[in-house]
Amino acid sequence: MPVATKGGFYRLSGDLKIFYRKFLAQWFRFLWFIYFLCSDFSNHLAIMEVITTVALLRQRMKEARAAGKQIGLVPTMGALHAGHLSLVKRCVAENDVAVVSVFVNPTQFNDKRDLELYPRTPEADCAMLQEAGCTYVFAPSVEEMYPEPDTRVFDLGAVAEVMEGRFRPGHFNGVAQVVSKLFAMVEPDRAYFGEKDFQQIAVIKQMVRLEGFKVQIVACPIVREADGLALSSRNVRLTPEERKHAPMIADTLFKSVEYARTHTVDETIRFVVDRVNDVPGLRVEYYEIVDGYTMQPVRSWDACEFIAGCITVYNGDVRLIDNVAYRRP
């Protein structure tokens, strides 16, 4: 109970002092909880802007740089899945501004039918990007991206001449065209690419050196389904039967790592090709074991410090790629 003092004021008894101290402590804990809760969901509450013109994209990037913000870029062709979102979330975590481009680039398709069949899901893409905390989505039309034909030919060297470069003529030049345009528009501090497109990362690094872009290329690990299949936008085109057989690609690559411990490079290549080709509906287009930096074939396990195996397989009409590391630096 309060106790009266000489001046007419009241002094709290010992029990009430303890009660009020506990009450105030709990109240402050509650306020801190609300503060951190709001901070944790700030990305989800932020309004993501969808940009369709180069002029507005440049303006937003100019504003961000003027404010001293770090800018990250994730180039995509849409039809997003968990693999793309892993890149976006890392971009959001490491930068003040996260830009994701959603653009099916026609110049990198050497097969017109493949371009026509490539899945497009813009509404679903934007919903996922909003949830992931993306700041800006750049979704231009082909006419906006290429107001006139891009006739540039990049001297990408040997890194672009093997594997995908051999079987998809012009593909990497088209990749260099669109990525160089994006780098010039956004001027990112960092750009994020998935290691599923292993050779593409090496090609983009080469293009960055040639063009003098001041951007850090961040390679991110492959994201896989529970059964090992590498996530790809093209997976949605697989029939149920084809989807059932598709995990054998990754399974074979993983088993080949152990196999390689007691076998030569050439024997390991034969092991992978024969095992995948034995699966109904699967046909290996190529399997190469290469230097992880130069993409050139190796013939011994001690040829360099970084050795990877890169495979392309037709599963019915769907072309799937994957890779595995045998040695890492």
mmCIF file of N, CA, C and O in Angstrom, residues 231-312:
data_model
loop_
_atom_site.group_PDB
_atom_site.id
_atom_site.type_symbol
_atom_site.label_atom_id
_atom_site.label_comp_id
_atom_site.label_asym_id
_atom_site.label_seq_id
_atom_site.Cartn_x
_atom_site.Cartn_y
_atom_site.Cartn_z
ATOM 1 N N LEU A 231 17.101 -27.194 -60.546
ATOM 2 C CA LEU A 231 15.942 -26.379 -60.896
ATOM 3 C C LEU A 231 16.201 -25.625 -62.196
ATOM 4 O O LEU A 231 17.271 -25.071 -62.413
ATOM 5 N N SER A 232 15.205 -25.619 -63.053
ATOM 6 C CA SER A 232 15.296 -24.944 -64.342
ATOM 7 C C SER A 232 13.899 -24.541 -64.777
ATOM 8 O O SER A 232 12.925 -25.254 -64.527
ATOM 9 N N SER A 233 13.794 -23.398 -65.440
ATOM 10 C CA SER A 233 12.494 -22.964 -65.967
ATOM 11 C C SER A 233 11.964 -23.958 -66.992
ATOM 12 O O SER A 233 10.749 -24.065 -67.196
ATOM 13 N N ARG A 234 12.861 -24.684 -67.641
ATOM 14 C CA ARG A 234 12.437 -25.655 -68.658
ATOM 15 C C ARG A 234 11.849 -26.932 -68.056
ATOM 16 O O ARG A 234 11.236 -27.720 -68.784
ATOM 17 N N ASN A 235 12.032 -27.144 -66.757
ATOM 18 C CA ASN A 235 11.508 -28.369 -66.144
ATOM 19 C C ASN A 235 9.989 -28.480 -66.262
ATOM 20 O O ASN A 235 9.445 -29.586 -66.275
ATOM 21 N N VAL A 236 9.300 -27.339 -66.363
ATOM 22 C CA VAL A 236 7.833 -27.379 -66.449
ATOM 23 C C VAL A 236 7.364 -28.001 -67.760
ATOM 24 O O VAL A 236 6.209 -28.410 -67.881
ATOM 25 N N ARG A 237 8.263 -28.092 -68.731
ATOM 26 C CA ARG A 237 7.900 -28.681 -70.018
ATOM 27 C C ARG A 237 8.022 -30.204 -70.019
ATOM 28 O O ARG A 237 7.617 -30.863 -70.986
ATOM 29 N N LEU A 238 8.559 -30.787 -68.970
ATOM 30 C CA LEU A 238 8.731 -32.240 -68.908
ATOM 31 C C LEU A 238 7.385 -32.933 -68.677
ATOM 32 O O LEU A 238 6.573 -32.490 -67.860
ATOM 33 N N THR A 239 7.166 -34.031 -69.385
ATOM 34 C CA THR A 239 5.995 -34.857 -69.119
ATOM 35 C C THR A 239 6.228 -35.610 -67.805
ATOM 36 O O THR A 239 7.369 -35.695 -67.317
ATOM 37 N N PRO A 240 5.176 -36.156 -67.182
ATOM 38 C CA PRO A 240 5.377 -36.931 -65.943
ATOM 39 C C PRO A 240 6.418 -38.034 -66.094
ATOM 40 O O PRO A 240 7.231 -38.265 -65.192
ATOM 41 N N GLU A 241 6.416 -38.722 -67.249
ATOM 42 C CA GLU A 241 7.388 -39.793 -67.470
ATOM 43 C C GLU A 241 8.800 -39.229 -67.582
ATOM 44 O O GLU A 241 9.760 -39.781 -67.014
ATOM 45 N N GLU A 242 8.957 -38.123 -68.301
ATOM 46 C CA GLU A 242 10.271 -37.496 -68.445
ATOM 47 C C GLU A 242 10.764 -36.960 -67.101
ATOM 48 O O GLU A 242 11.952 -37.080 -66.777
ATOM 49 N N ARG A 243 9.848 -36.401 -66.331
ATOM 50 C CA ARG A 243 10.239 -35.870 -65.010
ATOM 51 C C ARG A 243 10.733 -36.990 -64.099
ATOM 52 O O ARG A 243 11.658 -36.798 -63.292
ATOM 53 N N LYS A 244 10.143 -38.175 -64.233
ATOM 54 C CA LYS A 244 10.544 -39.325 -63.410
ATOM 55 C C LYS A 244 11.987 -39.733 -63.697
ATOM 56 O O LYS A 244 12.729 -40.128 -62.781
ATOM 57 N N HIS A 245 12.402 -39.610 -64.960
ATOM 58 C CA HIS A 245 13.756 -40.039 -65.337
ATOM 59 C C HIS A 245 14.808 -38.942 -65.154
ATOM 60 O O HIS A 245 16.005 -39.238 -65.058
ATOM 61 N N ALA A 246 14.382 -37.689 -65.117
ATOM 62 C CA ALA A 246 15.327 -36.564 -65.102
ATOM 63 C C ALA A 246 16.337 -36.580 -63.952
ATOM 64 O O ALA A 246 17.505 -36.212 -64.154
ATOM 65 N N PRO A 247 15.978 -37.004 -62.730
ATOM 66 C CA PRO A 247 16.956 -36.984 -61.631
ATOM 67 C C PRO A 247 18.170 -37.876 -61.854
ATOM 68 O O PRO A 247 19.178 -37.723 -61.157
ATOM 69 N N MET A 248 18.090 -38.799 -62.812
ATOM 70 C CA MET A 248 19.238 -39.670 -63.075
ATOM 71 C C MET A 248 20.434 -38.883 -63.602
ATOM 72 O O MET A 248 21.578 -39.356 -63.508
ATOM 73 N N ILE A 249 20.197 -37.706 -64.143
ATOM 74 C CA ILE A 249 21.322 -36.880 -64.613
ATOM 75 C C ILE A 249 22.190 -36.488 -63.424
ATOM 76 O O ILE A 249 23.398 -36.739 -63.397
ATOM 77 N N ALA A 250 21.564 -35.868 -62.422
ATOM 78 C CA ALA A 250 22.322 -35.452 -61.237
ATOM 79 C C ALA A 250 22.862 -36.653 -60.464
ATOM 80 O O ALA A 250 24.002 -36.633 -59.972
ATOM 81 N N ASP A 251 22.057 -37.707 -60.364
ATOM 82 C CA ASP A 251 22.494 -38.898 -59.650
ATOM 83 C C ASP A 251 23.775 -39.457 -60.259
ATOM 84 O O ASP A 251 24.709 -39.856 -59.540
ATOM 85 N N THR A 252 23.833 -39.467 -61.581
ATOM 86 C CA THR A 252 25.032 -39.972 -62.265
ATOM 87 C C THR A 252 26.230 -39.055 -62.016
ATOM 88 O O THR A 252 27.352 -39.535 -61.775
ATOM 89 N N LEU A 253 26.011 -37.767 -62.067
ATOM 90 C CA LEU A 253 27.115 -36.835 -61.811
ATOM 91 C C LEU A 253 27.660 -37.020 -60.400
ATOM 92 O O LEU A 253 28.888 -37.042 -60.191
ATOM 93 N N PHE A 254 26.772 -37.136 -59.420
ATOM 94 C CA PHE A 254 27.228 -37.308 -58.042
ATOM 95 C C PHE A 254 28.002 -38.617 -57.872
ATOM 96 O O PHE A 254 29.048 -38.644 -57.199
ATOM 97 N N LYS A 255 27.507 -39.687 -58.483
ATOM 98 C CA LYS A 255 28.204 -40.976 -58.387
ATOM 99 C C LYS A 255 29.554 -40.937 -59.106
ATOM 100 O O LYS A 255 30.503 -41.626 -58.718
ATOM 101 N N SER A 256 29.654 -40.104 -60.138
ATOM 102 C CA SER A 256 30.906 -40.038 -60.892
ATOM 103 C C SER A 256 32.039 -39.412 -60.081
ATOM 104 O O SER A 256 33.212 -39.668 -60.364
ATOM 105 N N VAL A 257 31.689 -38.610 -59.082
ATOM 106 C CA VAL A 257 32.730 -38.010 -58.237
ATOM 107 C C VAL A 257 33.476 -39.102 -57.472
ATOM 108 O O VAL A 257 34.714 -39.094 -57.388
ATOM 109 N N GLU A 258 32.730 -40.054 -56.932
ATOM 110 C CA GLU A 258 33.361 -41.176 -56.244
ATOM 111 C C GLU A 258 34.087 -42.078 -57.238
ATOM 112 O O GLU A 258 35.207 -42.550 -56.982
ATOM 113 N N TYR A 259 33.460 -42.317 -58.384
ATOM 114 C CA TYR A 259 34.057 -43.151 -59.430
ATOM 115 C C TYR A 259 35.404 -42.589 -59.875
ATOM 116 O O TYR A 259 36.368 -43.335 -60.119
ATOM 117 N N ALA A 260 35.485 -41.264 -59.961
ATOM 118 C CA ALA A 260 36.698 -40.612 -60.460
ATOM 119 C C ALA A 260 37.902 -40.818 -59.548
ATOM 120 O O ALA A 260 39.051 -40.671 -59.987
ATOM 121 N N ARG A 261 37.661 -41.163 -58.297
ATOM 122 C CA ARG A 261 38.781 -41.341 -57.362
ATOM 123 C C ARG A 261 39.694 -42.498 -57.778
ATOM 124 O O ARG A 261 40.881 -42.504 -57.444
ATOM 125 N N THR A 262 39.128 -43.451 -58.506
ATOM 126 C CA THR A 262 39.914 -44.624 -58.879
ATOM 127 C C THR A 262 39.950 -44.848 -60.390
ATOM 128 O O THR A 262 40.331 -45.924 -60.842
ATOM 129 N N HIS A 263 39.532 -43.836 -61.154
ATOM 130 C CA HIS A 263 39.494 -43.979 -62.611
ATOM 131 C C HIS A 263 40.016 -42.713 -63.281
ATOM 132 O O HIS A 263 40.064 -41.640 -62.677
ATOM 133 N N THR A 264 40.401 -42.849 -64.540
ATOM 134 C CA THR A 264 40.938 -41.718 -65.286
ATOM 135 C C THR A 264 39.810 -40.780 -65.727
ATOM 136 O O THR A 264 38.626 -41.093 -65.614
ATOM 137 N N VAL A 265 40.209 -39.631 -66.268
ATOM 138 C CA VAL A 265 39.237 -38.662 -66.792
ATOM 139 C C VAL A 265 38.422 -39.291 -67.915
ATOM 140 O O VAL A 265 37.186 -39.198 -67.931
ATOM 141 N N ASP A 266 39.105 -39.934 -68.863
ATOM 142 C CA ASP A 266 38.393 -40.533 -69.997
ATOM 143 C C ASP A 266 37.431 -41.630 -69.543
ATOM 144 O O ASP A 266 36.312 -41.753 -70.067
ATOM 145 N N GLU A 267 37.840 -42.443 -68.565
ATOM 146 C CA GLU A 267 36.965 -43.493 -68.051
ATOM 147 C C GLU A 267 35.743 -42.882 -67.350
ATOM 148 O O GLU A 267 34.628 -43.406 -67.461
ATOM 149 N N THR A 268 35.951 -41.788 -66.662
ATOM 150 C CA THR A 268 34.842 -41.117 -65.971
ATOM 151 C C THR A 268 33.847 -40.533 -66.968
ATOM 152 O O THR A 268 32.624 -40.611 -66.761
ATOM 153 N N ILE A 269 34.355 -39.977 -68.052
ATOM 154 C CA ILE A 269 33.461 -39.459 -69.100
ATOM 155 C C ILE A 269 32.604 -40.588 -69.667
ATOM 156 O O ILE A 269 31.382 -40.438 -69.819
ATOM 157 N N ARG A 270 33.230 -41.721 -69.956
ATOM 158 C CA ARG A 270 32.476 -42.853 -70.508
ATOM 159 C C ARG A 270 31.441 -43.363 -69.508
ATOM 160 O O ARG A 270 30.311 -43.715 -69.887
ATOM 161 N N PHE A 271 31.820 -43.396 -68.234
ATOM 162 C CA PHE A 271 30.890 -43.829 -67.183
ATOM 163 C C PHE A 271 29.638 -42.958 -67.172
ATOM 164 O O PHE A 271 28.500 -43.469 -67.141
ATOM 165 N N VAL A 272 29.825 -41.644 -67.210
ATOM 166 C CA VAL A 272 28.688 -40.713 -67.153
ATOM 167 C C VAL A 272 27.814 -40.844 -68.403
ATOM 168 O O VAL A 272 26.581 -40.976 -68.314
ATOM 169 N N VAL A 273 28.428 -40.812 -69.561
ATOM 170 C CA VAL A 273 27.665 -40.852 -70.815
ATOM 171 C C VAL A 273 26.876 -42.153 -70.931
ATOM 172 O O VAL A 273 25.680 -42.147 -71.260
ATOM 173 N N ASP A 274 27.532 -43.278 -70.652
ATOM 174 C CA ASP A 274 26.863 -44.576 -70.787
ATOM 175 C C ASP A 274 25.718 -44.714 -69.783
ATOM 176 O O ASP A 274 24.633 -45.213 -70.125
ATOM 177 N N ARG A 275 25.931 -44.278 -68.556
ATOM 178 C CA ARG A 275 24.906 -44.442 -67.519
ATOM 179 C C ARG A 275 23.679 -43.583 -67.819
ATOM 180 O O ARG A 275 22.538 -44.020 -67.629
ATOM 181 N N VAL A 276 23.885 -42.346 -68.274
ATOM 182 C CA VAL A 276 22.745 -41.483 -68.600
ATOM 183 C C VAL A 276 22.020 -41.986 -69.838
ATOM 184 O O VAL A 276 20.784 -42.041 -69.881
ATOM 185 N N ASN A 277 22.779 -42.391 -70.850
ATOM 186 C CA ASN A 277 22.148 -42.883 -72.085
ATOM 187 C C ASN A 277 21.357 -44.172 -71.880
ATOM 188 O O ASN A 277 20.481 -44.507 -72.686
ATOM 189 N N ASP A 278 21.665 -44.899 -70.812
ATOM 190 C CA ASP A 278 20.929 -46.136 -70.519
ATOM 191 C C ASP A 278 19.530 -45.865 -69.960
ATOM 192 O O ASP A 278 18.709 -46.776 -69.882
ATOM 193 N N VAL A 279 19.269 -44.610 -69.580
ATOM 194 C CA VAL A 279 17.954 -44.261 -69.018
ATOM 195 C C VAL A 279 16.986 -43.982 -70.160
ATOM 196 O O VAL A 279 17.302 -43.195 -71.063
ATOM 197 N N PRO A 280 15.805 -44.591 -70.171
ATOM 198 C CA PRO A 280 14.837 -44.356 -71.259
ATOM 199 C C PRO A 280 14.519 -42.869 -71.433
ATOM 200 O O PRO A 280 14.237 -42.160 -70.466
ATOM 201 N N GLY A 281 14.602 -42.415 -72.671
ATOM 202 C CA GLY A 281 14.249 -41.030 -72.983
ATOM 203 C C GLY A 281 15.363 -40.024 -72.828
ATOM 204 O O GLY A 281 15.233 -38.874 -73.264
ATOM 205 N N LEU A 282 16.499 -40.406 -72.214
ATOM 206 C CA LEU A 282 17.612 -39.480 -72.024
ATOM 207 C C LEU A 282 18.672 -39.705 -73.102
ATOM 208 O O LEU A 282 19.007 -40.842 -73.424
ATOM 209 N N ARG A 283 19.197 -38.584 -73.628
ATOM 210 C CA ARG A 283 20.260 -38.663 -74.639
ATOM 211 C C ARG A 283 21.288 -37.574 -74.378
ATOM 212 O O ARG A 283 20.963 -36.381 -74.388
ATOM 213 N N VAL A 284 22.520 -37.989 -74.115
ATOM 214 C CA VAL A 284 23.587 -37.027 -73.826
ATOM 215 C C VAL A 284 24.007 -36.314 -75.108
ATOM 216 O O VAL A 284 24.340 -36.965 -76.102
ATOM 217 N N GLU A 285 23.982 -34.986 -75.088
ATOM 218 C CA GLU A 285 24.506 -34.214 -76.211
ATOM 219 C C GLU A 285 26.021 -34.062 -76.070
ATOM 220 O O GLU A 285 26.762 -34.241 -77.034
ATOM 221 N N TYR A 286 26.465 -33.735 -74.870
ATOM 222 C CA TYR A 286 27.906 -33.720 -74.598
ATOM 223 C C TYR A 286 28.131 -33.851 -73.099
ATOM 224 O O TYR A 286 27.276 -33.514 -72.290
ATOM 225 N N TYR A 287 29.271 -34.409 -72.748
ATOM 226 C CA TYR A 287 29.762 -34.370 -71.366
ATOM 227 C C TYR A 287 31.253 -34.111 -71.424
ATOM 228 O O TYR A 287 31.996 -34.874 -72.034
ATOM 229 N N GLU A 288 31.670 -32.999 -70.826
ATOM 230 C CA GLU A 288 33.079 -32.620 -70.831
ATOM 231 C C GLU A 288 33.565 -32.405 -69.406
ATOM 232 O O GLU A 288 32.833 -31.857 -68.560
ATOM 233 N N ILE A 289 34.786 -32.834 -69.144
ATOM 234 C CA ILE A 289 35.449 -32.540 -67.878
ATOM 235 C C ILE A 289 36.498 -31.478 -68.175
ATOM 236 O O ILE A 289 37.382 -31.686 -69.012
ATOM 237 N N VAL A 290 36.351 -30.316 -67.519
ATOM 238 C CA VAL A 290 37.078 -29.125 -67.965
ATOM 239 C C VAL A 290 37.747 -28.379 -66.807
ATOM 240 O O VAL A 290 37.403 -28.570 -65.636
ATOM 241 N N ASP A 291 38.663 -27.518 -67.187
ATOM 242 C CA ASP A 291 39.229 -26.535 -66.263
ATOM 243 C C ASP A 291 38.098 -25.583 -65.863
ATOM 244 O O ASP A 291 37.439 -24.990 -66.726
ATOM 245 N N GLY A 292 37.869 -25.435 -64.571
ATOM 246 C CA GLY A 292 36.738 -24.644 -64.093
ATOM 247 C C GLY A 292 36.825 -23.164 -64.380
ATOM 248 O O GLY A 292 35.826 -22.447 -64.220
ATOM 249 N N TYR A 293 37.996 -22.688 -64.802
ATOM 250 C CA TYR A 293 38.158 -21.272 -65.150
ATOM 251 C C TYR A 293 38.135 -21.049 -66.659
ATOM 252 O O TYR A 293 37.473 -20.128 -67.145
ATOM 253 N N THR A 294 38.848 -21.889 -67.405
ATOM 254 C CA THR A 294 39.003 -21.656 -68.839
ATOM 255 C C THR A 294 37.989 -22.422 -69.684
ATOM 256 O O THR A 294 37.850 -22.157 -70.877
ATOM 257 N N MET A 295 37.329 -23.409 -69.095
ATOM 258 C CA MET A 295 36.362 -24.271 -69.784
ATOM 259 C C MET A 295 37.016 -25.201 -70.803
ATOM 260 O O MET A 295 36.321 -25.867 -71.571
ATOM 261 N N GLN A 296 38.336 -25.293 -70.800
ATOM 262 C CA GLN A 296 39.027 -26.175 -71.743
ATOM 263 C C GLN A 296 39.116 -27.591 -71.163
ATOM 264 O O GLN A 296 39.310 -27.772 -69.960
ATOM 265 N N PRO A 297 38.986 -28.606 -72.020
ATOM 266 C CA PRO A 297 39.020 -29.989 -71.535
ATOM 267 C C PRO A 297 40.333 -30.330 -70.844
ATOM 268 O O PRO A 297 41.396 -29.822 -71.226
ATOM 269 N N VAL A 298 40.244 -31.165 -69.823
ATOM 270 C CA VAL A 298 41.441 -31.682 -69.160
ATOM 271 C C VAL A 298 41.498 -33.187 -69.389
ATOM 272 O O VAL A 298 40.482 -33.831 -69.627
ATOM 273 N N ARG A 299 42.699 -33.750 -69.307
ATOM 274 C CA ARG A 299 42.874 -35.176 -69.530
ATOM 275 C C ARG A 299 43.485 -35.891 -68.325
ATOM 276 O O ARG A 299 43.707 -37.089 -68.350
ATOM 277 N N SER A 300 43.769 -35.131 -67.258
ATOM 278 C CA SER A 300 44.262 -35.753 -66.030
ATOM 279 C C SER A 300 43.716 -34.968 -64.837
ATOM 280 O O SER A 300 43.429 -33.767 -64.947
ATOM 281 N N TRP A 301 43.599 -35.646 -63.689
ATOM 282 C CA TRP A 301 42.995 -35.026 -62.510
ATOM 283 C C TRP A 301 43.904 -33.995 -61.856
ATOM 284 O O TRP A 301 43.441 -33.204 -61.017
ATOM 285 N N ASP A 302 45.183 -33.995 -62.205
ATOM 286 C CA ASP A 302 46.091 -32.999 -61.626
ATOM 287 C C ASP A 302 46.413 -31.879 -62.619
ATOM 288 O O ASP A 302 47.375 -31.131 -62.451
ATOM 289 N N ALA A 303 45.577 -31.726 -63.654
ATOM 290 C CA ALA A 303 45.839 -30.721 -64.689
ATOM 291 C C ALA A 303 45.694 -29.300 -64.164
ATOM 292 O O ALA A 303 46.364 -28.379 -64.640
ATOM 293 N N CYS A 304 44.800 -29.089 -63.196
ATOM 294 C CA CYS A 304 44.581 -27.745 -62.650
ATOM 295 C C CYS A 304 43.888 -27.875 -61.302
ATOM 296 O O CYS A 304 43.469 -28.970 -60.901
ATOM 297 N N GLU A 305 43.729 -26.754 -60.615
ATOM 298 C CA GLU A 305 43.180 -26.786 -59.257
ATOM 299 C C GLU A 305 41.653 -26.838 -59.228
ATOM 300 O O GLU A 305 41.054 -27.191 -58.218
ATOM 301 N N PHE A 306 41.013 -26.456 -60.316
ATOM 302 C CA PHE A 306 39.550 -26.401 -60.367
ATOM 303 C C PHE A 306 39.080 -27.213 -61.570
ATOM 304 O O PHE A 306 39.309 -26.837 -62.721
ATOM 305 N N ILE A 307 38.437 -28.349 -61.302
ATOM 306 C CA ILE A 307 37.985 -29.239 -62.381
ATOM 307 C C ILE A 307 36.497 -29.514 -62.201
ATOM 308 O O ILE A 307 36.041 -29.870 -61.106
ATOM 309 N N ALA A 308 35.743 -29.350 -63.288
ATOM 310 C CA ALA A 308 34.297 -29.557 -63.249
ATOM 311 C C ALA A 308 33.857 -30.408 -64.427
ATOM 312 O O ALA A 308 34.514 -30.442 -65.471
ATOM 313 N N GLY A 309 32.732 -31.075 -64.241
ATOM 314 C CA GLY A 309 32.121 -31.823 -65.335
ATOM 315 C C GLY A 309 30.834 -31.139 -65.755
ATOM 316 O O GLY A 309 29.987 -30.832 -64.915
ATOM 317 N N CYS A 310 30.673 -30.874 -67.047
ATOM 318 C CA CYS A 310 29.500 -30.156 -67.568
ATOM 319 C C CYS A 310 28.755 -31.055 -68.551
ATOM 320 O O CYS A 310 29.364 -31.607 -69.474
ATOM 321 N N ILE A 311 27.452 -31.158 -68.359
ATOM 322 C CA ILE A 311 26.661 -32.066 -69.186
ATOM 323 C C ILE A 311 25.428 -31.369 -69.750
ATOM 324 O O ILE A 311 24.853 -30.483 -69.115
ATOM 325 N N THR A 312 25.056 -31.760 -70.966
ATOM 326 C CA THR A 312 23.783 -31.375 -71.561
ATOM 327 C C THR A 312 23.089 -32.643 -72.035
ATOM 328 O O THR A 312 23.703 -33.476 -72.709
#
